[in-house]
């Protein structure tokens, strides 16, 4: 679904990513773990062509992103970010139905889909559809963000520290639901975080990014057992 | 002069005061309308074309610094847009209204949380969709505040337009000055002040109506 082939990225003269290669299949969640500034978010932005690689190729469905029409590409990829980015002047329902509307779905289909999505993330439509984002708690807003990202049924989902700003209880609740949901819907997910426990909980595979390079790639179990310095440097946090 | 002497004057000359107020409103309304028509698209353009920012903002800034009486004077000999009368005044007033409108449009759009712009883009919005559905609605409050400011400033500056025969409430003021008669000055100054207050309150209401989604404290 998504394939990074020797991808390097330079931004404003700074090397952000160096020769990154990995592939991601349907139903699989890859977590990109790393400290801030390690290039995690930039890697995500390469997938929906908010950025373009300086060298190498990022392929989505086998086609290089630079060959995709960026608008069409983005409408096929769900995107969730930490700051949530809900449109404050639009109701919850309008936020969720955004991409289906941009894709020109029938109004009745949009409404049905919005109701489904809100149910899916545990926000009953009757109660939440007509509220504005400012009237919701942080956790509820992020649920709307997830519903919005899933609304057009994208095969690929990009998540950039989506739960970073939430309190620990809400965060672990959403992590569990998110993992359950994406596996049930067989999405290909790239999830960016700097939180080791989150990476282990959510990922089928962990890619540890260090100064723009992949320092480790493997399953959460392999990650925990790894003796690599870069991995061990991250381990103490897991015990906290 | 009794303290309320000007009231007697106002009542005695009410038809003339009303006519001058209407002229005044015409001068300000037309010029702010033209300035919004030109200034909002210009402000939007500045958010898209970084190279134009400095020269355009610089130009409207400089325009603002020209003393109004001098600008009216400069415009009199200019063909087409100049001469004696309301047209010249509208040209000058439009110039003064541009700065707050261009500036607020630009800053209003630029001040939107980048995360909101980015999700809009990442959801596959075209630039036109982003502008129409996200940036303009979110910047509308700031843009309207610019229009409001331009209007209030315009009501004040328009009193000077009487110096070049454009009419308006300034005529009472200039007349009063030459007659050394405070009542006549006040007959122009007070309605002008009331006009500015009314415009401010009216546009303020409009602003709040369009921002109904601001239901609770956000930041």
PDB file of C-alpha atoms in Angstrom, chain B residues 14-159:
ATOM      1  CA  UNK B  14     -32.870  70.014  11.093  1.00  0.00           C
ATOM      2  CA  UNK B  15     -33.602  69.515   7.409  1.00  0.00           C
ATOM      3  CA  UNK B  16     -30.191  70.795   6.448  1.00  0.00           C
ATOM      4  CA  UNK B  17     -28.513  68.685   9.153  1.00  0.00           C
ATOM      5  CA  UNK B  18     -30.298  65.591   7.861  1.00  0.00           C
ATOM      6  CA  UNK B  19     -29.299  66.357   4.284  1.00  0.00           C
ATOM      7  CA  UNK B  20     -25.662  66.839   5.265  1.00  0.00           C
ATOM      8  CA  UNK B  21     -25.730  63.648   7.328  1.00  0.00           C
ATOM      9  CA  UNK B  22     -27.032  61.773   4.284  1.00  0.00           C
ATOM     10  CA  UNK B  23     -24.231  63.263   2.151  1.00  0.00           C
ATOM     11  CA  UNK B  24     -21.740  62.265   4.785  1.00  0.00           C
ATOM     12  CA  UNK B  25     -23.069  58.725   4.892  1.00  0.00           C
ATOM     13  CA  UNK B  26     -22.872  58.560   1.107  1.00  0.00           C
ATOM     14  CA  UNK B  27     -19.211  59.648   1.100  1.00  0.00           C
ATOM     15  CA  UNK B  28     -18.199  57.146   3.766  1.00  0.00           C
ATOM     16  CA  UNK B  29     -20.416  54.282   2.611  1.00  0.00           C
ATOM     17  CA  UNK B  30     -19.276  54.503  -0.997  1.00  0.00           C
ATOM     18  CA  UNK B  31     -15.600  54.796  -0.190  1.00  0.00           C
ATOM     19  CA  UNK B  32     -15.597  51.962   2.365  1.00  0.00           C
ATOM     20  CA  UNK B  33     -17.585  49.835  -0.090  1.00  0.00           C
ATOM     21  CA  UNK B  34     -15.035  50.417  -2.853  1.00  0.00           C
ATOM     22  CA  UNK B  35     -12.164  49.873  -0.440  1.00  0.00           C
ATOM     23  CA  UNK B  36     -13.639  46.539   0.704  1.00  0.00           C
ATOM     24  CA  UNK B  37     -14.199  45.512  -2.917  1.00  0.00           C
ATOM     25  CA  UNK B  38     -10.540  46.196  -3.703  1.00  0.00           C
ATOM     26  CA  UNK B  39      -8.971  45.540  -0.325  1.00  0.00           C
ATOM     27  CA  UNK B  40     -10.303  42.080   0.571  1.00  0.00           C
ATOM     28  CA  UNK B  41      -9.077  40.440  -2.664  1.00  0.00           C
ATOM     29  CA  UNK B  42      -5.788  42.299  -2.270  1.00  0.00           C
ATOM     30  CA  UNK B  43      -5.396  40.992   1.273  1.00  0.00           C
ATOM     31  CA  UNK B  44      -6.130  37.443   0.075  1.00  0.00           C
ATOM     32  CA  UNK B  45      -3.595  37.821  -2.725  1.00  0.00           C
ATOM     33  CA  UNK B  46      -0.953  38.845  -0.182  1.00  0.00           C
ATOM     34  CA  UNK B  47      -1.429  35.574   1.704  1.00  0.00           C
ATOM     35  CA  UNK B  48      -0.668  33.730  -1.563  1.00  0.00           C
ATOM     36  CA  UNK B  49       2.129  35.890  -2.999  1.00  0.00           C
ATOM     37  CA  UNK B  50       4.837  36.533  -0.498  1.00  0.00           C
ATOM     38  CA  UNK B  51       6.730  38.857  -2.826  1.00  0.00           C
ATOM     39  CA  UNK B  52       3.862  41.332  -3.006  1.00  0.00           C
ATOM     40  CA  UNK B  53       3.549  41.704   0.763  1.00  0.00           C
ATOM     41  CA  UNK B  54       6.096  44.380   1.480  1.00  0.00           C
ATOM     42  CA  UNK B  55       5.416  46.658  -1.493  1.00  0.00           C
ATOM     43  CA  UNK B  56       1.621  46.490  -1.179  1.00  0.00           C
ATOM     44  CA  UNK B  57       1.451  46.856   2.602  1.00  0.00           C
ATOM     45  CA  UNK B  58       4.067  49.599   2.330  1.00  0.00           C
ATOM     46  CA  UNK B  59       1.987  51.431  -0.248  1.00  0.00           C
ATOM     47  CA  UNK B  60      -1.263  51.367   1.746  1.00  0.00           C
ATOM     48  CA  UNK B  61       0.715  52.344   4.828  1.00  0.00           C
ATOM     49  CA  UNK B  62       2.207  55.401   3.114  1.00  0.00           C
ATOM     50  CA  UNK B  63      -1.221  56.314   1.786  1.00  0.00           C
ATOM     51  CA  UNK B  64      -2.421  56.399   5.366  1.00  0.00           C
ATOM     52  CA  UNK B  65       0.304  58.813   6.447  1.00  0.00           C
ATOM     53  CA  UNK B  66      -0.564  61.570   3.948  1.00  0.00           C
ATOM     54  CA  UNK B  67      -2.384  64.314   5.843  1.00  0.00           C
ATOM     55  CA  UNK B  68      -5.974  64.245   4.650  1.00  0.00           C
ATOM     56  CA  UNK B  69      -6.262  67.939   3.875  1.00  0.00           C
ATOM     57  CA  UNK B  70      -3.101  67.690   1.756  1.00  0.00           C
ATOM     58  CA  UNK B  71      -4.377  64.606  -0.083  1.00  0.00           C
ATOM     59  CA  UNK B  72      -7.635  66.360  -0.919  1.00  0.00           C
ATOM     60  CA  UNK B  73      -5.578  69.289  -2.166  1.00  0.00           C
ATOM     61  CA  UNK B  74      -3.265  67.111  -4.249  1.00  0.00           C
ATOM     62  CA  UNK B  75      -6.203  65.423  -5.930  1.00  0.00           C
ATOM     63  CA  UNK B  76      -7.953  68.595  -7.101  1.00  0.00           C
ATOM     64  CA  UNK B  77      -5.801  69.112 -10.223  1.00  0.00           C
ATOM     65  CA  UNK B  78      -5.683  65.400 -11.137  1.00  0.00           C
ATOM     66  CA  UNK B  79      -7.764  64.566 -14.208  1.00  0.00           C
ATOM     67  CA  UNK B  80     -10.551  61.961 -14.065  1.00  0.00           C
ATOM     68  CA  UNK B  81     -10.367  61.171 -10.366  1.00  0.00           C
ATOM     69  CA  UNK B  82      -9.756  64.742  -9.198  1.00  0.00           C
ATOM     70  CA  UNK B  83     -11.561  68.042  -9.282  1.00  0.00           C
ATOM     71  CA  UNK B  84     -13.889  69.762  -6.884  1.00  0.00           C
ATOM     72  CA  UNK B  85     -16.631  67.692  -5.319  1.00  0.00           C
ATOM     73  CA  UNK B  86     -17.713  64.347  -3.937  1.00  0.00           C
ATOM     74  CA  UNK B  87     -15.852  62.188  -6.461  1.00  0.00           C
ATOM     75  CA  UNK B  88     -12.449  63.446  -5.379  1.00  0.00           C
ATOM     76  CA  UNK B  89     -13.396  62.984  -1.748  1.00  0.00           C
ATOM     77  CA  UNK B  90     -14.459  59.389  -2.381  1.00  0.00           C
ATOM     78  CA  UNK B  91     -11.136  58.640  -4.067  1.00  0.00           C
ATOM     79  CA  UNK B  92      -9.207  59.990  -1.092  1.00  0.00           C
ATOM     80  CA  UNK B  93     -11.434  58.304   1.490  1.00  0.00           C
ATOM     81  CA  UNK B  94     -11.081  54.999  -0.350  1.00  0.00           C
ATOM     82  CA  UNK B  95      -7.322  55.347  -0.027  1.00  0.00           C
ATOM     83  CA  UNK B  96      -7.589  55.800   3.724  1.00  0.00           C
ATOM     84  CA  UNK B  97      -9.981  52.865   4.086  1.00  0.00           C
ATOM     85  CA  UNK B  98      -7.619  50.485   2.284  1.00  0.00           C
ATOM     86  CA  UNK B  99      -5.050  50.021   5.038  1.00  0.00           C
ATOM     87  CA  UNK B 100      -7.288  48.580   7.755  1.00  0.00           C
ATOM     88  CA  UNK B 101      -9.134  46.394   5.264  1.00  0.00           C
ATOM     89  CA  UNK B 102      -6.105  45.012   3.393  1.00  0.00           C
ATOM     90  CA  UNK B 103      -4.157  44.571   6.585  1.00  0.00           C
ATOM     91  CA  UNK B 104      -6.944  42.837   8.513  1.00  0.00           C
ATOM     92  CA  UNK B 105      -7.772  40.515   5.626  1.00  0.00           C
ATOM     93  CA  UNK B 106      -4.136  39.506   5.364  1.00  0.00           C
ATOM     94  CA  UNK B 107      -3.548  39.153   9.096  1.00  0.00           C
ATOM     95  CA  UNK B 108      -6.920  37.498   9.659  1.00  0.00           C
ATOM     96  CA  UNK B 109      -6.095  34.709   7.228  1.00  0.00           C
ATOM     97  CA  UNK B 110      -2.492  34.405   8.310  1.00  0.00           C
ATOM     98  CA  UNK B 111      -3.511  34.205  11.961  1.00  0.00           C
ATOM     99  CA  UNK B 112      -5.504  30.998  11.470  1.00  0.00           C
ATOM    100  CA  UNK B 113      -4.065  28.033  13.352  1.00  0.00           C
ATOM    101  CA  UNK B 114      -1.665  26.331  10.888  1.00  0.00           C
ATOM    102  CA  UNK B 115      -2.968  22.936  12.046  1.00  0.00           C
ATOM    103  CA  UNK B 116      -6.378  23.818  10.630  1.00  0.00           C
ATOM    104  CA  UNK B 117      -4.921  24.841   7.273  1.00  0.00           C
ATOM    105  CA  UNK B 118      -2.810  21.732   7.192  1.00  0.00           C
ATOM    106  CA  UNK B 119      -5.691  19.361   7.872  1.00  0.00           C
ATOM    107  CA  UNK B 120      -7.710  21.146   5.202  1.00  0.00           C
ATOM    108  CA  UNK B 121      -4.895  20.560   2.727  1.00  0.00           C
ATOM    109  CA  UNK B 122      -4.309  17.010   3.913  1.00  0.00           C
ATOM    110  CA  UNK B 123      -8.016  16.220   3.471  1.00  0.00           C
ATOM    111  CA  UNK B 124      -7.613  17.103  -0.182  1.00  0.00           C
ATOM    112  CA  UNK B 125      -9.067  20.606  -0.334  1.00  0.00           C
ATOM    113  CA  UNK B 126      -8.070  22.685  -3.323  1.00  0.00           C
ATOM    114  CA  UNK B 127      -6.727  26.156  -2.626  1.00  0.00           C
ATOM    115  CA  UNK B 128     -10.065  27.692  -3.612  1.00  0.00           C
ATOM    116  CA  UNK B 129     -11.948  25.343  -1.272  1.00  0.00           C
ATOM    117  CA  UNK B 130      -9.560  26.076   1.547  1.00  0.00           C
ATOM    118  CA  UNK B 131     -10.078  29.797   1.033  1.00  0.00           C
ATOM    119  CA  UNK B 132     -13.842  29.683   0.684  1.00  0.00           C
ATOM    120  CA  UNK B 133     -14.684  27.084   3.295  1.00  0.00           C
ATOM    121  CA  UNK B 134     -12.006  27.560   5.908  1.00  0.00           C
ATOM    122  CA  UNK B 135      -9.911  30.701   5.661  1.00  0.00           C
ATOM    123  CA  UNK B 136     -12.541  33.305   4.807  1.00  0.00           C
ATOM    124  CA  UNK B 137     -15.116  32.115   7.353  1.00  0.00           C
ATOM    125  CA  UNK B 138     -12.474  31.952  10.074  1.00  0.00           C
ATOM    126  CA  UNK B 139     -10.972  35.333   9.170  1.00  0.00           C
ATOM    127  CA  UNK B 140     -14.346  37.018   8.722  1.00  0.00           C
ATOM    128  CA  UNK B 141     -14.385  38.460  12.232  1.00  0.00           C
ATOM    129  CA  UNK B 142     -11.013  40.131  11.756  1.00  0.00           C
ATOM    130  CA  UNK B 143     -11.933  41.327   8.257  1.00  0.00           C
ATOM    131  CA  UNK B 144     -15.175  42.867   9.538  1.00  0.00           C
ATOM    132  CA  UNK B 145     -13.231  44.538  12.334  1.00  0.00           C
ATOM    133  CA  UNK B 146     -11.075  46.144   9.634  1.00  0.00           C
ATOM    134  CA  UNK B 147     -14.138  47.372   7.749  1.00  0.00           C
ATOM    135  CA  UNK B 148     -15.508  48.746  11.003  1.00  0.00           C
ATOM    136  CA  UNK B 149     -12.282  50.593  11.750  1.00  0.00           C
ATOM    137  CA  UNK B 150     -12.156  51.955   8.206  1.00  0.00           C
ATOM    138  CA  UNK B 151     -15.726  53.238   8.584  1.00  0.00           C
ATOM    139  CA  UNK B 152     -15.115  54.993  11.874  1.00  0.00           C
ATOM    140  CA  UNK B 153     -11.921  56.605  10.559  1.00  0.00           C
ATOM    141  CA  UNK B 154     -13.771  57.534   7.364  1.00  0.00           C
ATOM    142  CA  UNK B 155     -16.547  59.354   9.221  1.00  0.00           C
ATOM    143  CA  UNK B 156     -13.910  61.562  10.830  1.00  0.00           C
ATOM    144  CA  UNK B 157     -11.853  62.226   7.721  1.00  0.00           C
ATOM    145  CA  UNK B 158     -14.948  62.886   5.615  1.00  0.00           C
ATOM    146  CA  UNK B 159     -15.634  66.056   7.612  1.00  0.00           C
TER     147      UNK B 159
END
